[in-house]
Amino acid sequence: MRQIWITRAGPPEVLQVREAPDPEPKAGELRIRVEASGINFADILGRMGMYPDQPPIPVVPGYEVGGRVDAAGQGAERSWIGRDVIALTRFGGYTDTICVPAKQVFARPAGMSALDGAAIPVNYFTAWQLIVVMGALKRDETMLVHSAGGGVGIAATQIAKHLGARVIGTASASKHAELRALGVDHLIDYRTEDFEARTREITGGRGVDLILDAVGGDSWKKGYRVLAPTGRLGMFGVSAAASGKERNVLGFVSLLANTPWFQFNPLSLMNANKGVFGVNLGHMWGEVDRIREWAEGLLDLWAQGVVKPKIARSFRFEEAPQAHHFIQDRRNIGKVLLVP
Ligand SMILES: NC(=O)c1ccc[n+]([C@@H]2O[C@H](COP(=O)([O-])OP(=O)(O)OC[C@H]3O[C@@H](n4cnc5c(N)ncnc54)[C@H](OP(=O)(O)O)[C@@H]3O)[C@@H](O)[C@H]2O)c1
């Protein structure tokens, strides 16, 4: 098999393709011949040596794949063999062959390509947990989503619009026209505008009901301030930690210094009627049965045309460094994939 390894912590060029013998599925596992692997921002932080969940480098990153099952380990249903699937992988997803526990494998409906399939798990499960499970977004409420042009941002917009909510998104200015066409009602260029002031203006001073914020640091402070009464702030990442393409200790210290350790406290939350919560899909491995229920709902929405993965670009395995540059240069509108 061919895999993409993070050979050491560093810039995108540390990603290298290496060959290894094909793995054999262990008890309860299915082996998948991978046709597309999703790239997530966590892989980028991992490549820079800034992602505590990742096993030690050298490592094969990757949380999700689309492909076809070709072997089943002892105790795993043999009827999976030959079926098109998508799967959550606990690292190791940047590969052309992988074995994963059967419960992390989902049937890929007829008509869904392996590329679209690989674009679904992390982005849509995260968006679902943020909006439906924990954020309880309702019709006519307003949601503010940061990095609206990213994989999670686009998934979140599709789900929120389906629920009948209004969406405000922050993104680099070059993405605004396309994001408007994808359903974002109001766009803010966070690089030249203050998103807190603009959000107040857009909502006539009231603020928003739900915020999805994976930027972190100061952004969480401003977001908390701009929540309307009963508003909820969902925190699920720290992209602000990636100020360059290599580990930057000063940037990380500044992120920590700007984190609102004391702004949210039991009394302020109670008196302001605001809620804050966190999401980390990578810490939900004990809850895969629940995630399977979310997947059913999402695949139903895919059949209805509501869930519509937007692929920004796919790169060959050899081009993995360019794929990471593409994301870190903030050029992607949608999901970035790797194909073997
Ligand atoms: N907790 C979880 O379970 C979970 C799951 C999935 C993702 N996440 C988090 O959600 C965020 C978005 O993930 P994603 O996979 O949707 O992202 P993505 O598709 O890789 O999006 C990248 C976009 O993020 C924006 N961005 C903001 N800060 C950035 C920075 N410092 N460097 C580069 N780009 C930056 C850029 O767009 P603009 O310039 O247009 O804003 C960029 O194009 C990340 O922080 C990720 O870690 C968390």
XYZ file of C-alpha atoms and ligand atoms in Angstrom:
388
model
C 0.000 0.000 0.000
C 0.951 3.655 -0.362
C 0.597 6.058 2.539
C 1.405 9.708 3.171
C 3.591 10.143 6.240
C 4.295 13.196 8.355
C 8.035 12.545 8.495
C 8.809 15.307 11.006
C 7.053 18.390 12.393
C 7.350 21.188 9.860
C 6.078 22.830 6.672
C 3.933 20.964 4.100
C 7.055 19.500 2.438
C 7.510 17.089 5.380
C 4.631 15.033 3.888
C 6.075 12.079 1.975
C 4.616 9.059 0.178
C 6.002 5.703 1.361
C 5.159 2.102 0.533
C 4.382 -0.667 3.009
C 2.897 -4.188 2.872
C -0.936 -4.304 2.717
C -2.521 -4.592 6.171
C -4.672 -7.610 7.110
C -7.956 -6.914 8.920
C -7.964 -7.928 12.599
C -11.034 -9.311 14.366
C -14.032 -7.031 13.844
C -12.286 -4.939 11.187
C -12.987 -4.298 7.509
C -10.287 -3.527 4.971
C -11.007 -0.658 2.595
C -9.345 0.083 -0.720
C -9.362 3.859 -0.488
C -10.337 6.051 -3.432
C -10.278 9.399 -1.603
C -9.077 10.680 1.788
C -10.348 13.859 3.435
C -7.938 16.514 4.687
C -8.906 18.266 7.902
C -7.393 21.257 9.630
C -6.406 18.953 12.496
C -4.016 17.181 10.077
C -2.355 20.531 9.429
C -1.919 21.260 13.123
C -0.636 17.673 13.481
C 1.886 18.217 10.693
C 3.167 21.304 12.514
C 3.521 19.246 15.711
C 0.694 21.191 17.391
C -2.032 18.572 17.748
C -1.895 16.796 21.091
C -4.265 13.952 20.063
C -2.015 12.766 17.225
C 0.286 9.775 17.860
C 3.988 10.637 17.843
C 5.599 11.630 14.519
C 6.401 9.880 12.153
C 2.735 9.152 11.621
C 0.147 8.737 8.872
C -2.573 11.325 9.571
C -6.163 11.255 8.360
C -9.611 10.874 9.843
C -11.800 9.803 6.918
C -11.877 7.894 3.659
C -14.180 6.846 0.846
C -13.616 3.555 -0.988
C -14.671 -0.094 -1.250
C -14.376 -2.965 1.231
C -12.285 -5.888 -0.015
C -11.742 -8.035 3.099
C -13.321 -8.703 6.502
C -11.600 -9.813 9.697
C -12.878 -12.543 11.977
C -16.335 -11.738 13.299
C -16.950 -8.852 10.877
C -19.895 -9.296 8.475
C -18.567 -10.708 5.202
C -21.510 -9.132 3.354
C -19.559 -5.842 3.478
C -17.035 -7.208 0.981
C -17.475 -5.468 -2.382
C -19.591 -2.636 -0.949
C -18.875 1.050 -1.468
C -18.341 2.770 1.864
C -17.212 5.805 3.767
C -15.368 5.498 7.066
C -14.046 7.378 10.042
C -10.418 6.472 10.671
C -8.583 7.157 13.886
C -5.482 8.491 12.103
C -3.960 6.615 9.144
C -6.536 7.862 6.596
C -3.920 9.254 4.139
C -3.502 5.810 2.560
C -4.733 3.680 -0.319
C -5.587 0.736 1.985
C -6.769 0.745 5.600
C -8.368 -1.576 8.152
C -10.949 -0.037 10.485
C -13.425 -1.371 13.060
C -16.668 -2.241 11.235
C -18.700 0.150 13.386
C -16.773 3.107 11.898
C -17.786 2.076 8.369
C -20.945 3.445 6.701
C -22.551 2.196 3.499
C -22.106 4.727 0.700
C -25.405 5.154 -1.137
C -25.615 4.409 -4.864
C -24.863 7.580 -6.781
C -22.505 9.044 -4.170
C -18.901 9.157 -5.436
C -15.998 8.117 -3.212
C -14.837 11.755 -3.314
C -18.169 13.113 -2.099
C -18.237 10.313 0.476
C -14.805 11.192 1.852
C -15.931 14.807 2.205
C -18.808 13.927 4.516
C -17.822 12.301 7.841
C -15.746 14.836 9.781
C -17.272 18.017 8.372
C -20.910 16.967 8.531
C -20.775 15.031 11.825
C -19.089 18.047 13.432
C -21.596 20.487 11.966
C -24.487 18.228 13.057
C -23.184 17.957 16.614
C -22.700 21.733 16.778
C -26.000 22.785 15.232
C -28.520 20.035 15.930
C -27.259 18.049 18.922
C -25.774 20.789 21.107
C -26.617 24.138 19.466
C -30.353 23.385 19.036
C -30.671 25.883 16.179
C -34.265 26.685 15.268
C -36.192 28.229 12.393
C -35.775 32.019 12.161
C -32.772 32.029 14.490
C -29.473 33.518 13.330
C -26.215 31.553 13.207
C -22.756 33.072 12.820
C -20.174 30.668 11.371
C -16.472 31.451 11.104
C -14.378 30.091 8.198
C -17.662 29.798 6.293
C -15.777 28.667 3.187
C -14.121 25.704 4.924
C -15.440 22.161 4.908
C -17.297 22.565 8.215
C -18.517 26.059 7.272
C -20.220 24.881 4.098
C -21.696 21.799 5.809
C -23.002 24.027 8.618
C -24.561 26.475 6.168
C -26.433 23.685 4.380
C -27.806 22.279 7.645
C -28.724 25.694 9.077
C -30.514 26.821 5.911
C -32.414 23.526 5.863
C -33.596 24.281 9.417
C -34.820 27.698 8.258
C -32.175 29.784 10.045
C -30.347 32.876 8.811
C -26.596 32.487 8.282
C -23.870 35.071 8.767
C -20.426 33.858 7.681
C -16.898 35.181 8.005
C -14.450 34.391 5.206
C -11.710 35.938 3.080
C -13.262 38.460 0.679
C -12.406 36.495 -2.480
C -14.843 33.760 -1.369
C -17.876 35.964 -0.713
C -19.624 35.740 -4.087
C -19.414 31.937 -4.177
C -20.472 31.590 -0.538
C -23.469 33.828 -1.126
C -24.470 31.494 -3.954
C -24.065 28.574 -1.525
C -26.610 30.093 0.849
C -24.746 32.352 3.295
C -27.039 35.355 3.823
C -24.470 37.895 5.073
C -20.706 37.786 4.665
C -18.037 39.485 6.722
C -14.419 39.881 5.641
C -12.870 39.293 9.058
C -9.502 40.547 7.783
C -10.700 44.089 7.114
C -13.882 44.324 9.201
C -14.548 43.824 12.901
C -16.907 40.828 12.938
C -18.409 41.808 16.285
C -19.433 45.277 15.086
C -20.662 43.977 11.708
C -22.696 41.205 13.354
C -24.393 43.750 15.614
C -25.138 45.911 12.591
C -26.569 43.000 10.566
C -28.776 41.863 13.465
C -29.993 45.387 14.275
C -28.106 45.303 17.607
C -29.732 42.090 18.862
C -26.838 39.662 18.310
C -26.962 36.038 17.205
C -28.477 32.827 18.566
C -25.674 30.406 17.715
C -21.987 30.857 16.901
C -19.704 28.167 15.448
C -16.159 29.286 16.218
C -13.055 27.193 15.479
C -10.743 30.214 15.309
C -10.306 30.554 19.061
C -8.584 33.121 21.283
C -9.935 36.630 20.956
C -12.630 35.436 18.566
C -14.347 33.556 21.426
C -14.358 36.728 23.551
C -15.992 38.787 20.828
C -18.414 35.993 19.999
C -19.585 35.688 23.584
C -20.249 39.430 23.671
C -22.309 39.340 20.483
C -24.628 36.508 21.596
C -28.291 37.506 21.960
C -30.070 36.458 25.179
C -30.388 32.604 25.068
C -27.539 32.572 22.507
C -25.015 29.704 22.436
C -21.310 29.794 21.573
C -19.965 26.509 20.141
C -16.163 26.287 20.317
C -14.526 23.542 18.289
C -11.026 24.467 17.172
C -8.103 26.858 17.372
C -7.145 27.718 13.781
C -5.612 30.892 15.203
C -2.829 28.650 16.536
C -1.674 28.140 12.923
C -0.304 31.618 12.345
C 2.326 30.300 9.895
C 3.204 26.973 8.306
C 5.509 25.803 11.092
C 5.097 25.618 14.846
C 5.116 29.099 16.307
C 5.448 29.138 20.064
C 4.886 32.891 20.333
C 1.670 32.632 18.301
C 0.463 29.868 20.577
C 1.251 31.854 23.719
C -0.644 34.823 22.278
C -3.615 32.531 21.533
C -3.584 31.326 25.142
C -3.287 34.899 26.415
C -6.338 35.926 24.367
C -8.428 32.947 25.447
C -11.365 34.027 27.648
C -10.454 31.942 30.699
C -12.416 34.213 33.023
C -15.064 35.917 30.845
C -17.425 32.945 31.018
C -18.214 31.938 34.558
C -21.311 30.526 36.235
C -22.554 33.933 37.348
C -21.956 35.773 34.071
C -23.547 32.935 32.093
C -26.604 32.881 34.330
C -27.103 36.625 34.386
C -26.564 37.008 30.647
C -28.717 34.005 29.681
C -25.940 32.703 27.457
C -24.527 29.249 26.855
C -21.070 28.030 25.857
C -20.139 24.522 24.774
C -17.309 22.622 23.129
C -17.163 19.971 20.419
C -14.332 17.610 19.541
C -15.405 14.809 17.227
C -11.997 13.234 17.796
C -13.024 12.556 21.385
C -16.289 10.811 20.458
C -14.866 7.335 19.767
C -16.884 5.973 22.672
C -20.092 7.350 21.111
C -19.905 5.853 17.625
C -23.392 4.326 17.981
C -24.820 7.830 18.351
C -22.766 9.071 15.431
C -24.269 6.249 13.331
C -27.712 7.727 14.072
C -26.519 11.172 12.948
C -25.132 9.540 9.782
C -28.572 8.116 8.997
C -30.114 11.584 9.262
C -27.364 13.111 7.141
C -27.547 10.450 4.435
C -31.298 11.021 4.259
C -30.583 14.715 3.737
C -28.036 13.789 1.051
C -30.759 11.824 -0.768
C -32.967 14.936 -0.568
C -30.191 17.120 -2.004
C -29.781 19.122 1.225
C -26.370 17.697 2.141
C -24.234 18.429 -0.905
C -20.487 18.105 -0.315
C -18.577 20.874 -2.044
C -15.161 19.711 -3.201
C -12.701 22.585 -3.453
C -10.002 20.479 -5.076
C -8.489 17.018 -4.999
C -4.754 16.364 -5.105
C -2.790 13.202 -5.953
C -0.887 11.619 -3.045
C 2.409 12.993 -4.408
C 0.874 16.473 -4.248
C 0.001 16.279 -0.539
C 2.329 19.215 0.302
C 0.527 21.392 -2.269
C -2.812 20.351 -0.748
C -1.735 21.569 2.705
C -0.353 24.804 1.180
C -3.663 25.320 -0.633
C -5.572 25.225 2.665
C -3.048 27.262 4.641
C -2.994 29.897 1.889
C -6.757 30.100 2.610
C -7.640 29.312 -1.004
C -10.142 26.485 -0.475
C -13.870 26.923 -0.826
C -15.030 23.543 0.453
C -13.323 20.246 1.092
C -9.804 19.359 0.027
C -9.172 15.680 -0.784
C -6.284 13.359 -1.562
C -6.614 10.641 -4.203
C -4.104 7.748 -4.349
N -13.600 19.909 17.000
C -13.878 19.166 15.955
O -14.394 18.069 16.068
C -13.535 19.707 14.606
C -13.865 18.975 13.457
C -13.587 19.528 12.203
C -12.980 20.771 12.122
N -12.657 21.432 13.250
C -12.023 22.758 13.178
O -12.806 23.601 12.370
C -11.987 24.533 11.687
C -12.314 24.478 10.219
O -12.005 23.172 9.769
P -12.226 22.789 8.262
O -11.715 21.389 8.075
O -13.606 23.127 7.860
O -11.235 23.818 7.606
P -10.759 23.938 6.170
O -11.734 23.440 5.190
O -9.384 23.390 6.165
O -10.728 25.528 6.044
C -9.618 26.256 6.017
C -10.091 27.709 6.021
O -10.075 28.198 7.355
C -9.837 29.584 7.335
N -8.801 29.900 8.325
C -9.022 30.518 9.497
N -7.890 30.619 10.189
C -6.919 30.072 9.440
C -5.518 29.910 9.618
N -4.893 30.326 10.721
N -4.808 29.318 8.636
C -5.420 28.894 7.526
N -6.752 29.026 7.312
C -7.490 29.620 8.256
C -9.408 29.940 5.907
O -10.531 30.531 5.269
P -10.900 32.083 5.386
O -9.633 32.875 5.276
O -11.839 32.299 4.267
O -11.558 32.212 6.727
C -9.153 28.588 5.266
O -9.427 28.583 3.879
C -10.539 24.174 12.064
O -10.133 24.962 13.148
C -10.665 22.734 12.526
O -9.636 22.353 13.416
C -12.922 20.924 14.474
